[in-house]
Amino acid sequence: QVQVVGSGGGLVQAGGSLRLSCTASGLSFDAYAMGWFRQTPGKEREGVSCISWNGGETWYADSVKGRFTIFRDNARSTLDLQMDSLEPEDTAMYYCAVDTQCSQWLTSPPQIAYWGQGTQVTVSS
């Protein structure tokens, strides 16, 4: 049974930082691309960032480029998203996601194999 668990959300002021973390079990962690989506009420879930199985490829949405950094540690089966210079527009529920390749982050609606339960990020102005 595959389990994906995201954590690390919270409340922060604009300009601040947060780090999201994700773990996955029940699958070969180092065989999958992993990353994050986010969603606000009434809107479609959108891709934020993805990293390939070996960390050799990363992708970021234009809205977060230069502010967010994604990285993974396959030895510890962990994924992290460092979010800096946060803006009120980053407020959303963030979902950890697992699939075979980062191209899945561009599908609409998202076609993702495994989802985490979501962690709330709120950025106050």
Short mmCIF file of the C-alpha atoms (twelve columns), coordinates in Angstrom:
data_MODEL
# 
_entry.id   MODEL 
# 
loop_
_atom_site.group_PDB 
_atom_site.id 
_atom_site.type_symbol 
_atom_site.label_atom_id 
_atom_site.label_alt_id 
_atom_site.label_comp_id 
_atom_site.label_asym_id 
_atom_site.label_seq_id 
_atom_site.Cartn_x 
_atom_site.Cartn_y 
_atom_site.Cartn_z 
_atom_site.pdbx_PDB_model_num 
ATOM 1   C CA . GLN A 1   0.000   0.000  0.000   1 
ATOM 2   C CA . VAL A 2   1.445   3.319  -1.107  1 
ATOM 3   C CA . GLN A 3   1.388   6.145  1.431   1 
ATOM 4   C CA . VAL A 4   2.444   9.705  0.674   1 
ATOM 5   C CA . VAL A 5   2.643   12.106 3.600   1 
ATOM 6   C CA . GLY A 6   3.320   15.801 3.287   1 
ATOM 7   C CA . SER A 7   4.039   18.183 6.148   1 
ATOM 8   C CA . GLY A 8   5.469   21.566 7.047   1 
ATOM 9   C CA . GLY A 9   2.736   24.017 6.177   1 
ATOM 10  C CA . GLY A 10  1.820   26.925 8.404   1 
ATOM 11  C CA . LEU A 11  1.224   30.644 8.712   1 
ATOM 12  C CA . VAL A 12  3.966   33.078 7.733   1 
ATOM 13  C CA . GLN A 13  4.228   36.753 6.904   1 
ATOM 14  C CA . ALA A 14  4.951   37.924 3.390   1 
ATOM 15  C CA . GLY A 15  8.653   37.744 2.678   1 
ATOM 16  C CA . GLY A 16  9.115   34.841 5.046   1 
ATOM 17  C CA . SER A 17  10.072  31.208 4.435   1 
ATOM 18  C CA . LEU A 18  8.640   27.750 4.953   1 
ATOM 19  C CA . ARG A 19  9.889   24.280 4.140   1 
ATOM 20  C CA . LEU A 20  7.550   21.514 3.095   1 
ATOM 21  C CA . SER A 21  8.563   17.886 3.455   1 
ATOM 22  C CA . CYS A 22  7.192   14.684 2.011   1 
ATOM 23  C CA . THR A 23  7.833   11.009 2.514   1 
ATOM 24  C CA . ALA A 24  6.545   8.081  0.515   1 
ATOM 25  C CA . SER A 25  6.391   4.415  1.419   1 
ATOM 26  C CA . GLY A 26  5.130   1.269  -0.259  1 
ATOM 27  C CA . LEU A 27  6.983   2.002  -3.472  1 
ATOM 28  C CA . SER A 28  10.541  2.255  -4.769  1 
ATOM 29  C CA . PHE A 29  11.157  5.867  -3.752  1 
ATOM 30  C CA . ASP A 30  14.106  6.349  -6.093  1 
ATOM 31  C CA . ALA A 31  12.162  5.140  -9.132  1 
ATOM 32  C CA . TYR A 32  9.667   8.016  -9.184  1 
ATOM 33  C CA . ALA A 33  9.536   11.697 -9.882  1 
ATOM 34  C CA . MET A 34  8.134   13.674 -6.966  1 
ATOM 35  C CA . GLY A 35  6.927   17.163 -6.388  1 
ATOM 36  C CA . TRP A 36  4.173   19.505 -5.326  1 
ATOM 37  C CA . PHE A 37  0.883   20.909 -6.480  1 
ATOM 38  C CA . ARG A 38  -1.220  23.574 -4.847  1 
ATOM 39  C CA . GLN A 39  -4.888  24.451 -4.881  1 
ATOM 40  C CA . THR A 40  -7.098  27.300 -3.728  1 
ATOM 41  C CA . PRO A 41  -10.891 27.081 -3.366  1 
ATOM 42  C CA . GLY A 42  -12.686 27.081 -6.695  1 
ATOM 43  C CA . LYS A 43  -9.528  26.630 -8.764  1 
ATOM 44  C CA . GLU A 44  -7.884  23.660 -10.410 1 
ATOM 45  C CA . ARG A 45  -4.920  22.071 -8.731  1 
ATOM 46  C CA . GLU A 46  -1.753  23.474 -10.324 1 
ATOM 47  C CA . GLY A 47  1.779   22.161 -10.531 1 
ATOM 48  C CA . VAL A 48  4.353   23.995 -8.428  1 
ATOM 49  C CA . SER A 49  7.551   21.995 -8.745  1 
ATOM 50  C CA . CYS A 50  8.867   18.570 -9.646  1 
ATOM 51  C CA . ILE A 51  12.162  16.692 -9.358  1 
ATOM 52  C CA . SER A 52  13.096  13.593 -11.331 1 
ATOM 53  C CA . TRP A 53  13.891  10.239 -9.766  1 
ATOM 54  C CA . ASN A 54  17.618  10.959 -9.496  1 
ATOM 55  C CA . GLY A 55  17.418  14.701 -8.956  1 
ATOM 56  C CA . GLY A 56  18.893  15.395 -12.360 1 
ATOM 57  C CA . GLU A 57  15.894  17.304 -13.636 1 
ATOM 58  C CA . THR A 58  13.793  19.921 -11.892 1 
ATOM 59  C CA . TRP A 59  10.802  21.929 -13.021 1 
ATOM 60  C CA . TYR A 60  9.200   25.015 -11.471 1 
ATOM 61  C CA . ALA A 61  6.065   26.941 -12.270 1 
ATOM 62  C CA . ASP A 62  6.897   30.435 -13.530 1 
ATOM 63  C CA . SER A 63  5.220   31.950 -10.488 1 
ATOM 64  C CA . VAL A 64  7.712   30.360 -8.070  1 
ATOM 65  C CA . LYS A 65  10.956  30.339 -10.073 1 
ATOM 66  C CA . GLY A 66  13.800  31.905 -8.154  1 
ATOM 67  C CA . ARG A 67  11.905  31.667 -4.847  1 
ATOM 68  C CA . PHE A 68  11.281  27.925 -4.355  1 
ATOM 69  C CA . THR A 69  13.871  25.132 -4.376  1 
ATOM 70  C CA . ILE A 70  13.067  21.444 -4.558  1 
ATOM 71  C CA . PHE A 71  15.442  18.670 -3.519  1 
ATOM 72  C CA . ARG A 72  15.324  15.041 -2.527  1 
ATOM 73  C CA . ASP A 73  17.363  12.535 -0.554  1 
ATOM 74  C CA . ASN A 74  16.788  9.055  -1.919  1 
ATOM 75  C CA . ALA A 75  18.830  7.471  0.859   1 
ATOM 76  C CA . ARG A 76  16.339  8.862  3.396   1 
ATOM 77  C CA . SER A 77  13.291  8.685  1.092   1 
ATOM 78  C CA . THR A 78  12.515  12.341 1.652   1 
ATOM 79  C CA . LEU A 79  11.480  15.247 -0.532  1 
ATOM 80  C CA . ASP A 80  11.691  18.905 0.481   1 
ATOM 81  C CA . LEU A 81  10.457  22.175 -0.946  1 
ATOM 82  C CA . GLN A 82  12.181  25.275 0.404   1 
ATOM 83  C CA . MET A 83  9.902   28.266 -0.097  1 
ATOM 84  C CA . ASP A 84  11.471  31.708 0.285   1 
ATOM 85  C CA . SER A 85  10.212  35.237 -0.326  1 
ATOM 86  C CA . LEU A 86  6.675   34.006 0.148   1 
ATOM 87  C CA . GLU A 87  3.834   36.120 -1.178  1 
ATOM 88  C CA . PRO A 88  0.145   36.205 -0.224  1 
ATOM 89  C CA . GLU A 89  -0.549  34.672 -3.659  1 
ATOM 90  C CA . ASP A 90  1.267   31.531 -2.487  1 
ATOM 91  C CA . THR A 91  -1.508  30.859 0.015   1 
ATOM 92  C CA . ALA A 92  -2.984  27.459 -0.840  1 
ATOM 93  C CA . MET A 93  -3.281  23.826 0.135   1 
ATOM 94  C CA . TYR A 94  -0.094  22.117 -0.985  1 
ATOM 95  C CA . TYR A 95  -0.135  18.493 -2.080  1 
ATOM 96  C CA . CYS A 96  2.833   16.185 -2.406  1 
ATOM 97  C CA . ALA A 97  2.635   14.119 -5.586  1 
ATOM 98  C CA . VAL A 98  4.383   11.053 -6.985  1 
ATOM 99  C CA . ASP A 99  4.499   9.834  -10.575 1 
ATOM 100 C CA . THR A 100 6.850   8.365  -13.121 1 
ATOM 101 C CA . GLN A 101 8.092   11.620 -14.692 1 
ATOM 102 C CA . CYS A 102 7.850   15.382 -14.315 1 
ATOM 103 C CA . SER A 103 5.894   15.778 -17.562 1 
ATOM 104 C CA . GLN A 104 2.852   14.668 -15.563 1 
ATOM 105 C CA . TRP A 105 3.007   17.973 -13.695 1 
ATOM 106 C CA . LEU A 106 1.951   19.706 -16.928 1 
ATOM 107 C CA . THR A 107 -1.232  17.699 -17.464 1 
ATOM 108 C CA . SER A 108 -4.565  19.431 -16.982 1 
ATOM 109 C CA . PRO A 109 -6.372  18.276 -15.006 1 
ATOM 110 C CA . PRO A 110 -3.440  16.692 -13.204 1 
ATOM 111 C CA . GLN A 111 -2.896  13.013 -13.998 1 
ATOM 112 C CA . ILE A 112 -0.888  11.884 -10.983 1 
ATOM 113 C CA . ALA A 113 -0.459  8.362  -9.669  1 
ATOM 114 C CA . TYR A 114 -0.228  9.103  -5.932  1 
ATOM 115 C CA . TRP A 115 -1.208  12.084 -3.781  1 
ATOM 116 C CA . GLY A 116 -0.429  13.144 -0.253  1 
ATOM 117 C CA . GLN A 117 -3.125  14.462 2.042   1 
ATOM 118 C CA . GLY A 118 -2.342  18.185 1.702   1 
ATOM 119 C CA . THR A 119 -0.779  20.753 4.003   1 
ATOM 120 C CA . GLN A 120 -2.001  24.340 4.304   1 
ATOM 121 C CA . VAL A 121 0.283   27.284 3.608   1 
ATOM 122 C CA . THR A 122 -1.010  30.733 4.531   1 
ATOM 123 C CA . VAL A 123 0.962   33.897 3.791   1 
ATOM 124 C CA . SER A 124 -0.281  37.064 5.417   1 
ATOM 125 C CA . SER A 125 0.319   40.503 3.925   1 
# 
